[in-house]
Coordinates of C-alpha atoms and ligand atoms in Angstrom, one line a residue:
X49 CA -40.7 -2.5 9.9
X50 CA -44.4 -3.1 9.5
X51 CA -46.1 -4.8 12.4
X52 CA -48.2 -7.8 11.4
X53 CA -51.7 -8.5 12.7
X54 CA -50.5 -12.0 13.5
X55 CA -48.8 -12.6 16.8
X56 CA -46.7 -15.6 17.7
X57 CA -47.3 -17.3 21.1
X58 CA -44.6 -19.0 22.9
X59 CA -45.8 -21.6 25.5
X60 CA -43.9 -23.9 27.7
X61 CA -44.8 -27.5 28.7
X62 CA -43.8 -26.8 32.3
X63 CA -46.6 -24.4 32.9
X64 CA -44.5 -21.2 32.8
X65 CA -46.5 -18.3 31.5
X66 CA -46.8 -18.0 27.8
X67 CA -45.6 -15.0 25.9
X68 CA -46.9 -13.2 22.8
X69 CA -44.3 -12.2 20.4
X70 CA -44.8 -9.5 17.8
X71 CA -44.3 -10.3 14.1
X72 CA -43.0 -7.9 11.5
X73 CA -43.5 -8.0 7.8
X74 CA -40.8 -7.1 5.3
X75 CA -41.6 -5.8 1.8
X76 CA -40.7 -9.3 0.5
X77 CA -39.4 -12.4 2.2
X78 CA -40.3 -14.2 5.4
X79 CA -41.8 -12.3 8.3
X80 CA -39.7 -12.1 11.5
X81 CA -40.7 -12.8 15.1
X82 CA -39.4 -10.1 17.4
X83 CA -37.8 -11.9 20.4
X84 CA -36.1 -8.8 21.9
X85 CA -38.1 -9.0 25.1
X86 CA -37.8 -12.7 25.4
X87 CA -35.0 -12.8 28.0
X88 CA -36.5 -10.0 30.1
X89 CA -39.9 -11.8 30.2
X90 CA -38.9 -15.5 30.3
X91 CA -35.3 -15.6 31.5
X92 CA -34.5 -17.6 28.4
X93 CA -32.4 -17.1 25.3
X94 CA -32.9 -18.5 21.8
X95 CA -30.3 -21.0 20.4
X96 CA -29.3 -20.5 16.8
X97 CA -25.7 -21.3 15.9
X98 CA -24.8 -20.1 12.4
X99 CA -27.9 -17.8 12.4
X100 CA -29.9 -20.3 10.5
X101 CA -33.2 -18.7 11.6
X102 CA -32.2 -15.3 12.9
X103 CA -32.5 -11.9 11.2
X104 CA -29.8 -9.8 12.8
X105 CA -31.0 -6.5 11.4
X106 CA -33.5 -5.0 9.0
X107 CA -32.1 -3.8 5.8
X108 CA -33.1 -2.1 2.5
X109 CA -30.0 -3.0 0.5
X110 CA -30.0 -6.5 -0.9
X111 CA -32.6 -9.2 -1.1
X112 CA -32.0 -12.9 -1.9
X113 CA -34.7 -15.4 -2.6
X114 CA -32.7 -18.6 -2.3
X115 CA -35.4 -20.9 -3.5
X116 CA -36.0 -18.9 -6.7
X117 CA -32.4 -18.1 -7.2
X118 CA -33.1 -14.4 -7.2
X119 CA -30.8 -11.6 -6.2
X120 CA -31.9 -7.9 -6.0
X121 CA -29.8 -4.9 -5.1
X122 CA -32.1 -2.2 -3.9
X123 CA -34.9 -4.0 -5.8
X124 CA -33.1 -4.3 -9.1
X125 CA -32.4 -7.9 -10.4
X126 CA -28.7 -8.7 -10.6
X127 CA -29.1 -9.8 -14.2
X128 CA -30.3 -6.3 -15.2
X129 CA -27.5 -4.5 -13.3
X130 CA -24.9 -6.8 -14.7
X131 CA -26.1 -6.2 -18.2
X132 CA -27.1 -2.5 -18.1
X133 CA -24.9 -0.9 -15.5
X134 CA -21.2 -0.8 -14.6
X135 CA -19.7 -1.4 -11.2
X136 CA -19.5 2.2 -10.1
X137 CA -23.2 2.8 -11.0
X138 CA -23.9 -0.3 -8.8
X139 CA -21.7 1.2 -6.0
X140 CA -23.8 4.4 -6.2
X141 CA -27.0 2.3 -6.0
X142 CA -25.8 0.3 -3.0
X143 CA -24.5 3.4 -1.2
X144 CA -27.3 5.9 -1.9
X145 CA -30.3 3.7 -2.7
X146 CA -31.0 4.8 -6.3
X147 CA -29.3 4.5 -9.6
X148 CA -27.5 7.7 -10.5
X149 CA -28.5 10.1 -13.2
X150 CA -25.8 10.8 -15.8
X151 CA -24.6 13.9 -13.9
X152 CA -24.7 12.1 -10.6
X153 CA -22.7 9.3 -12.1
X154 CA -20.2 11.6 -13.5
X155 CA -19.7 13.4 -10.2
X156 CA -19.4 10.1 -8.3
X157 CA -16.9 8.6 -10.8
X158 CA -14.9 11.8 -10.5
X159 CA -14.9 11.6 -6.8
X160 CA -13.8 8.0 -6.7
X161 CA -11.2 8.6 -9.3
X162 CA -9.7 11.4 -7.4
X163 CA -9.0 9.1 -4.5
X164 CA -7.3 6.2 -6.3
X165 CA -3.8 7.0 -5.0
X166 CA -2.7 5.8 -1.6
X167 CA -0.5 7.6 0.8
X168 CA 3.1 7.0 -0.3
X169 CA 4.0 5.6 3.2
X170 CA 1.8 2.6 2.5
X171 CA 4.6 1.3 0.3
X172 CA 6.9 1.1 3.3
X173 CA 4.2 -0.6 5.4
X174 CA 3.8 -3.2 2.6
X175 CA 7.5 -3.8 2.5
X176 CA 7.4 -5.2 6.0
X177 CA 5.6 -8.3 4.6
X178 CA 7.3 -11.4 3.4
X179 CA 7.2 -11.5 -0.4
X180 CA 5.4 -14.9 -0.3
X181 CA 2.7 -13.7 2.1
X182 CA -0.8 -14.6 1.1
X183 CA -2.5 -11.5 -0.6
X184 CA -5.4 -11.8 1.9
X185 CA -2.9 -11.5 4.8
X186 CA -1.5 -8.5 3.2
X187 CA -4.9 -7.0 2.4
X188 CA -6.1 -7.5 6.0
X189 CA -3.1 -5.5 7.1
X190 CA -3.2 -2.8 4.4
X191 CA -6.9 -2.1 4.8
X192 CA -6.6 -1.9 8.6
X193 CA -3.6 0.4 8.2
X194 CA -5.6 2.9 6.2
X195 CA -7.0 4.2 9.5
X196 CA -3.5 5.2 10.4
X197 CA -3.2 7.4 7.3
X198 CA -6.6 9.1 6.9
X199 CA -7.4 10.6 10.3
X200 CA -10.2 12.8 8.8
X201 CA -12.3 9.7 8.1
X202 CA -12.2 7.6 11.2
X203 CA -15.2 8.8 13.2
X204 CA -17.9 6.3 12.4
X205 CA -20.5 8.5 14.0
X206 CA -19.8 11.4 11.8
X207 CA -21.6 11.2 8.4
X208 CA -19.0 13.2 6.6
X209 CA -16.2 10.9 7.9
X210 CA -18.3 7.9 6.8
X211 CA -18.8 9.4 3.4
X212 CA -15.2 10.1 2.7
X213 CA -14.1 6.8 4.1
X214 CA -16.5 5.1 1.7
X215 CA -15.1 6.9 -1.3
X216 CA -11.6 6.3 -0.2
X217 CA -12.1 2.6 0.4
X218 CA -13.8 2.1 -3.0
X219 CA -11.1 4.1 -4.8
X220 CA -8.1 2.6 -3.0
X221 CA -9.0 -1.1 -2.9
X222 CA -7.9 -1.7 -6.5
X223 CA -4.6 0.1 -5.9
X224 CA -3.9 -1.9 -2.8
X225 CA -4.7 -5.2 -4.4
X226 CA -2.5 -4.4 -7.3
X227 CA 0.3 -3.3 -5.0
X228 CA 0.0 -6.5 -3.0
X229 CA 0.4 -8.4 -6.3
X230 CA 3.3 -6.4 -7.6
X231 CA 5.1 -6.9 -4.3
X232 CA 4.8 -10.6 -4.4
X233 CA 6.3 -10.8 -7.9
X234 CA 9.0 -8.2 -7.2
X235 CA 7.8 -5.7 -9.7
X236 CA 7.5 -1.9 -9.1
X237 CA 4.1 -0.6 -8.2
X238 CA 2.1 1.0 -11.0
X239 CA 0.3 4.2 -10.0
X240 CA -3.3 4.6 -11.0
X241 CA -4.1 6.3 -14.2
X242 CA -7.3 8.3 -13.8
X243 CA -8.4 8.4 -17.4
X244 CA -9.2 4.7 -17.4
X245 CA -12.3 3.1 -16.1
X246 CA -12.4 1.6 -12.6
X247 CA -11.8 -2.0 -13.9
X248 CA -9.4 -0.9 -16.7
X249 CA -7.3 1.0 -14.2
X250 CA -7.2 -2.0 -11.9
X251 CA -6.0 -4.2 -14.7
X252 CA -3.4 -1.8 -15.8
X253 CA -2.0 -1.5 -12.3
X254 CA -1.9 -5.3 -12.2
X255 CA -0.3 -6.0 -15.6
X256 CA 1.6 -2.9 -16.8
X257 CA 5.3 -2.4 -15.9
X258 CA 7.3 0.9 -16.1
X259 CA 8.9 -0.4 -19.2
X260 CA 5.8 -1.9 -20.9
X261 CA 2.4 -0.2 -21.1
X262 CA -0.7 -2.4 -20.7
X263 CA -3.6 -1.7 -23.1
X264 CA -6.7 -3.0 -21.4
X265 CA -8.8 -5.3 -23.7
X266 CA -12.5 -4.2 -23.7
X267 CA -13.9 -7.8 -23.3
X268 CA -11.6 -8.5 -20.4
X269 CA -12.3 -5.2 -18.7
X270 CA -16.0 -5.8 -19.0
X271 CA -15.5 -9.3 -17.5
X272 CA -13.6 -7.8 -14.6
X273 CA -16.3 -5.1 -14.1
X274 CA -18.9 -7.9 -14.1
X275 CA -17.0 -9.8 -11.5
X276 CA -17.0 -6.7 -9.3
X277 CA -20.7 -6.1 -9.8
X278 CA -21.7 -9.7 -9.1
X279 CA -19.7 -9.6 -5.8
X280 CA -20.7 -6.1 -4.7
X281 CA -23.1 -7.2 -2.0
X282 CA -24.9 -10.3 -0.7
X283 CA -26.9 -9.2 2.3
X284 CA -26.0 -10.6 5.8
X285 CA -23.3 -13.1 4.8
X286 CA -20.5 -14.0 7.2
X287 CA -18.1 -11.1 6.2
X288 CA -20.9 -8.5 6.1
X289 CA -22.2 -9.6 9.5
X290 CA -18.6 -9.4 10.7
X291 CA -18.3 -5.8 9.4
X292 CA -21.6 -4.9 11.1
X293 CA -20.6 -6.6 14.4
X294 CA -17.1 -5.0 14.3
X295 CA -18.6 -1.6 13.5
X296 CA -21.2 -1.9 16.2
X297 CA -18.5 -1.2 18.8
X298 CA -18.0 2.3 17.2
X299 CA -14.6 1.3 15.7
X300 CA -13.5 3.2 12.6
X301 CA -14.7 2.2 9.1
X302 CA -11.3 1.0 7.9
X303 CA -10.9 -1.3 10.9
X304 CA -14.4 -2.7 10.4
X305 CA -13.7 -3.3 6.7
X306 CA -10.4 -5.0 7.6
X307 CA -12.4 -7.4 9.8
X308 CA -14.6 -8.2 6.7
X309 CA -11.5 -8.9 4.6
X310 CA -10.3 -11.3 7.3
X311 CA -13.6 -13.1 7.4
X312 CA -13.9 -13.3 3.7
X313 CA -10.6 -15.1 3.4
X314 CA -12.0 -18.4 4.7
X315 CA -12.6 -21.2 2.1
X316 CA -16.3 -21.6 3.0
X317 CA -16.8 -17.9 2.0
X318 CA -14.6 -15.8 -0.3
X319 CA -11.7 -18.3 -0.3
X320 CA -13.9 -20.7 -2.3
X321 CA -12.9 -19.3 -5.7
X322 CA -9.3 -20.0 -4.9
X323 CA -10.2 -23.4 -3.4
X324 CA -12.4 -24.2 -6.5
X325 CA -9.6 -23.5 -9.0
X326 CA -7.2 -25.6 -6.9
X327 CA -9.7 -28.4 -6.9
X328 CA -10.1 -28.2 -10.7
X329 CA -6.3 -28.3 -11.0
X330 CA -6.1 -31.3 -8.7
X331 CA -8.7 -33.2 -10.7
X332 CA -7.0 -32.3 -13.9
X333 CA -3.7 -33.7 -12.5
X334 CA -5.4 -36.8 -11.4
X335 CA -6.5 -37.4 -15.0
X336 CA -9.1 -34.8 -15.8
X337 CA -12.7 -35.6 -17.0
X338 CA -12.1 -39.4 -16.7
X339 CA -11.5 -39.0 -12.9
X340 CA -14.6 -37.0 -12.2
X341 CA -16.6 -40.1 -11.0
X342 CA -13.8 -41.0 -8.6
X343 CA -13.7 -37.4 -7.3
X344 CA -17.5 -37.2 -6.8
X345 CA -17.3 -40.5 -4.9
X346 CA -14.9 -38.9 -2.5
X347 CA -17.2 -35.8 -2.1
X348 CA -20.1 -38.0 -1.2
X349 CA -18.1 -40.0 1.3
X350 CA -18.9 -38.4 4.7
X351 CA -15.5 -39.4 6.1
X352 CA -13.5 -37.8 3.4
X353 CA -14.0 -34.2 4.2
X354 CA -13.8 -33.4 0.5
X355 CA -16.3 -30.9 -0.8
X356 CA -17.2 -29.9 -4.3
X357 CA -15.9 -26.3 -4.0
X358 CA -18.0 -23.7 -5.8
X359 CA -21.1 -25.8 -5.1
X360 CA -23.7 -25.2 -2.4
X361 CA -24.8 -22.1 -0.6
X362 CA -26.4 -21.3 2.7
X363 CA -29.2 -19.3 1.1
X364 CA -29.4 -20.4 -2.5
X365 CA -31.2 -23.7 -2.8
X366 CA -31.4 -23.2 -6.6
X367 CA -28.9 -22.1 -9.3
X368 CA -27.0 -19.0 -8.0
X369 CA -28.0 -16.3 -10.4
X370 CA -24.5 -14.9 -10.3
X371 CA -23.1 -18.3 -11.4
X372 CA -25.3 -18.1 -14.6
X373 CA -23.9 -14.6 -15.4
X374 CA -20.4 -15.7 -14.6
X375 CA -20.7 -18.8 -16.9
X376 CA -21.8 -16.4 -19.7
X377 CA -18.8 -14.2 -19.0
X378 CA -16.6 -17.2 -18.9
X379 CA -17.6 -18.1 -22.5
X380 CA -17.0 -14.5 -23.7
X381 CA -13.5 -14.3 -22.1
X382 CA -12.4 -17.7 -23.3
X383 CA -13.6 -17.0 -26.8
X384 CA -11.9 -13.6 -26.8
X385 CA -8.6 -15.2 -25.7
X386 CA -9.0 -18.2 -28.0
X387 CA -9.1 -20.5 -25.0
X388 CA -12.5 -22.2 -25.7
X389 CA -10.7 -25.6 -25.5
X390 CA -9.3 -24.7 -22.0
X391 CA -9.2 -28.1 -20.2
X392 CA -10.2 -26.6 -16.8
X393 CA -13.3 -25.0 -18.3
X394 CA -14.2 -28.2 -20.0
X395 CA -13.6 -30.0 -16.8
X396 CA -15.8 -27.5 -14.9
X397 CA -18.7 -27.9 -17.3
X398 CA -18.5 -31.7 -17.1
X399 CA -18.3 -31.6 -13.3
X400 CA -21.3 -29.3 -13.2
X401 CA -23.3 -31.5 -15.5
X402 CA -22.6 -34.6 -13.5
X403 CA -23.2 -32.9 -10.2
X404 CA -26.5 -31.4 -11.3
X405 CA -27.8 -34.9 -12.2
X406 CA -26.4 -36.7 -9.1
X407 CA -28.9 -37.7 -6.4
X408 CA -26.6 -36.5 -3.6
X409 CA -26.5 -33.0 -5.0
X410 CA -30.1 -32.9 -6.2
X411 CA -31.4 -34.1 -2.8
X412 CA -29.4 -31.4 -0.9
X413 CA -30.2 -28.7 -3.5
X414 CA -26.5 -28.1 -4.1
X415 CA -26.1 -25.9 -7.2
X416 CA -23.0 -24.1 -8.6
X417 CA -22.4 -20.8 -6.8
X418 CA -20.6 -17.7 -8.2
X419 CA -17.2 -19.0 -7.4
X420 CA -17.5 -22.1 -9.6
X421 CA -16.8 -20.0 -12.8
X422 CA -15.2 -16.8 -11.5
X423 CA -11.9 -18.6 -10.9
X424 CA -11.7 -19.8 -14.5
X425 CA -12.5 -16.3 -15.7
X426 CA -9.9 -14.7 -13.5
X427 CA -7.2 -17.2 -14.4
X428 CA -7.9 -16.6 -18.1
X429 CA -7.5 -12.9 -17.5
X430 CA -4.1 -13.6 -16.0
X431 CA -5.0 -13.1 -12.3
X432 CA -2.9 -15.5 -10.1
X433 CA -5.0 -17.9 -8.1
X434 CA -4.0 -16.6 -4.6
X435 CA -5.3 -13.1 -5.6
X436 CA -8.9 -14.3 -6.4
X437 CA -10.2 -13.7 -2.9
X438 CA -8.5 -10.2 -2.7
X439 CA -10.5 -9.3 -5.8
X440 CA -13.7 -10.5 -4.1
X441 CA -12.7 -8.3 -1.2
X442 CA -12.2 -5.3 -3.5
X443 CA -15.6 -5.8 -5.0
X444 CA -17.4 -6.5 -1.7
X445 CA -16.0 -3.4 0.0
X446 CA -18.9 -1.3 -1.3
X447 CA -21.4 -3.7 0.1
X448 CA -19.7 -3.8 3.5
X449 CA -19.7 0.0 3.6
X450 CA -23.3 0.3 2.6
X451 CA -24.3 -2.2 5.2
X452 CA -22.1 -0.5 7.9
X453 CA -23.6 2.9 7.1
X454 CA -27.1 1.5 7.2
X455 CA -26.4 0.0 10.6
X456 CA -25.0 3.3 12.0
X457 CA -28.0 5.2 10.7
X458 CA -30.5 2.7 12.2
X459 CA -32.0 4.1 15.4
X460 CA -32.4 0.5 16.7
X461 CA -28.8 -0.4 16.3
X462 CA -26.9 -1.6 19.4
X463 CA -23.5 -3.1 19.9
X464 CA -23.7 -6.7 18.8
X465 CA -23.5 -9.1 21.7
X466 CA -24.8 -12.6 21.2
X467 CA -25.6 -14.8 24.2
X468 CA -24.7 -18.4 24.8
X469 CA -25.8 -21.7 26.2
X470 CA -23.1 -22.4 28.8
X471 CA -22.3 -26.1 29.0
X472 CA -18.9 -25.9 30.8
X473 CA -17.9 -26.5 34.4
X474 CA -19.9 -24.9 37.1
X475 CA -18.1 -22.9 39.7
X476 CA -15.2 -24.7 41.4
X477 CA -12.2 -23.8 43.4
X478 CA -8.6 -23.4 42.2
X479 CA -6.3 -26.1 43.6
X480 CA -2.8 -24.6 44.3
X481 CA -0.3 -25.6 41.5
X482 CA 1.8 -27.9 43.8
X483 CA -1.3 -30.0 44.6
X484 CA -2.5 -30.4 41.0
Ligands
CMC255 N1 -19.9 -30.4 -1.5 C1 -20.4 -31.5 -1.0 N2 -21.4 -31.6 0.0 C2 -21.9 -30.4 0.3 C3 -21.4 -29.2 -0.2 C4 -20.4 -29.2 -1.2 N3 -19.8 -28.1 -1.7 N4 -22.0 -28.1 0.4 C5 -22.9 -28.7 1.3 N5 -22.8 -30.0 1.2 C6 -23.6 -31.0 2.0 C7 -23.3 -31.0 3.4 O1 -22.3 -32.0 3.7 C8 -24.6 -31.4 4.1 O2 -24.8 -32.8 3.8 P1 -25.6 -33.6 5.0 O3 -27.0 -33.0 5.1 O4 -25.6 -35.0 4.4 O5 -24.8 -33.5 6.2 C9 -25.6 -30.6 3.2 O6 -25.0 -30.5 1.9 C10 -26.0 -29.2 3.7 O7 -24.8 -28.5 3.9 P2 -24.4 -27.5 5.0 O8 -22.9 -27.6 5.3 O9 -25.4 -27.7 6.2 O10 -24.8 -26.1 4.3 P3 -24.3 -24.7 4.9 O11 -25.4 -23.8 4.5 O12 -23.9 -24.7 6.3 O13 -23.0 -24.4 4.0 C11 -21.5 -23.7 2.3 C12 -23.0 -23.6 2.9 C13 -21.4 -22.6 1.2 C14 -20.5 -23.3 3.4 C15 -21.3 -25.1 1.8 O14 -22.2 -25.4 0.8 C16 -19.8 -25.2 1.2 O15 -18.9 -25.4 2.0 N6 -19.6 -25.1 -0.1 C17 -18.3 -25.1 -0.7 C18 -17.6 -23.8 -0.5 C19 -18.1 -22.7 -1.4 O16 -18.3 -22.9 -2.6 N7 -18.4 -21.6 -0.8 C20 -18.8 -20.4 -1.6 C21 -20.1 -19.8 -1.2 S1 -20.6 -18.6 -2.4 C22 -19.5 -17.3 -2.2 C23 -19.8 -16.6 -0.9 O17 -20.9 -16.0 -0.8 O18 -18.8 -16.5 -0.1

């Protein structure tokens, strides 16, 4: 962190002594005010629910300019990565800071590929779930359970353990997601096939059966790979912050990633792609395009609690660059499958058009986010709706690991421990139960 010549001065209207606060400059983006000594010097905390103005760490991994609609992984624009690199190259970049050379890529792909199988016992663990369990409930359990199977990669303070845990997690997530899916539909698990690409292998584990081979279609594999790349990291979002906070206690990497999976499940975060597709289905059932006006009216009604899912973002106050790429992929996939007349896609495009012109959305800078189109793509590929968020988790795993590793390597890292403004009862005495 580079100290700035500028200092912030905090003064109080009650005559308490003022305090100078150092400022730091990033390479891009807003400066930060260092308040670490605030409590020691003033006896006061800051108040910032939802971290609207708080940088919880310094990071070199991902940068978002929400006003411009810009997303960079290690400095590279997401558009260039999504067009020129595949997901495993992007994983390498996020983990190690640079794009791999051809030989580095080959070695990395081989390492990941060698770890795609999961311990056979995981099947028996999975069998304990109800068949109708939500895939994210299953994934939270399965990812946490990895720490019970791979004891040589659970020491978060040991760089070798962290490295092997990273490779294992990236390699095994597709296998676990596919197993969770096969379990819910009562089909046998399909083992990974290591001569396929990362995305191709995942799709085969999802859609092949022992009696019928699945030949991955190149356009669909590319679309799946792009979904992975677009979701690979997104700086200090809720699930990443959860992973960092969980890992800050020194817990093992699998447990920290399981915490990220749990956080991602929520509809305001990773669950939005599922919620978005359900919303499109609901509008379609209400009468489709003709009912958009009525639906938008509900969204704008403060008492309705209805949101336009797939719209709005805490950071992007412009078109989410991932949504643009996803929209492009959506066209490619629907064309490939002869589904360009897909009613949900038409509905989504119409909804987007109306929302982008509507004063309510314009004034609040609400634009489509990545989830607006990713659900349509996944549904076209044949992914069942409840699995969408599990695929997001699969893709985000590398980001969580890169962020966790960065935190552990940061000499300034401490266990995360927010403070609070207490507004409850002051001290009082317990009345014996008979007298209450
Ligand atoms: N539909 C209707 N109104 C909205 C929406 C929406 N999708 N999003 C925000 N608003 C309104 C909100 O009601 C508020 O209005 P007002 O100022 O009148 O009270 C204003 O816009 C600001 O919203 P906010 O809730 O303060 O914004 P936030 O930064 O706290 O929330 C969000 C961000 C993503 C949780 C929210 O936009 C949302 O719930 N969107 C729908 C869910 C969604 O698509 N989530 C996926 C995010 S992208 C994938 C990921 O990174 O996980």
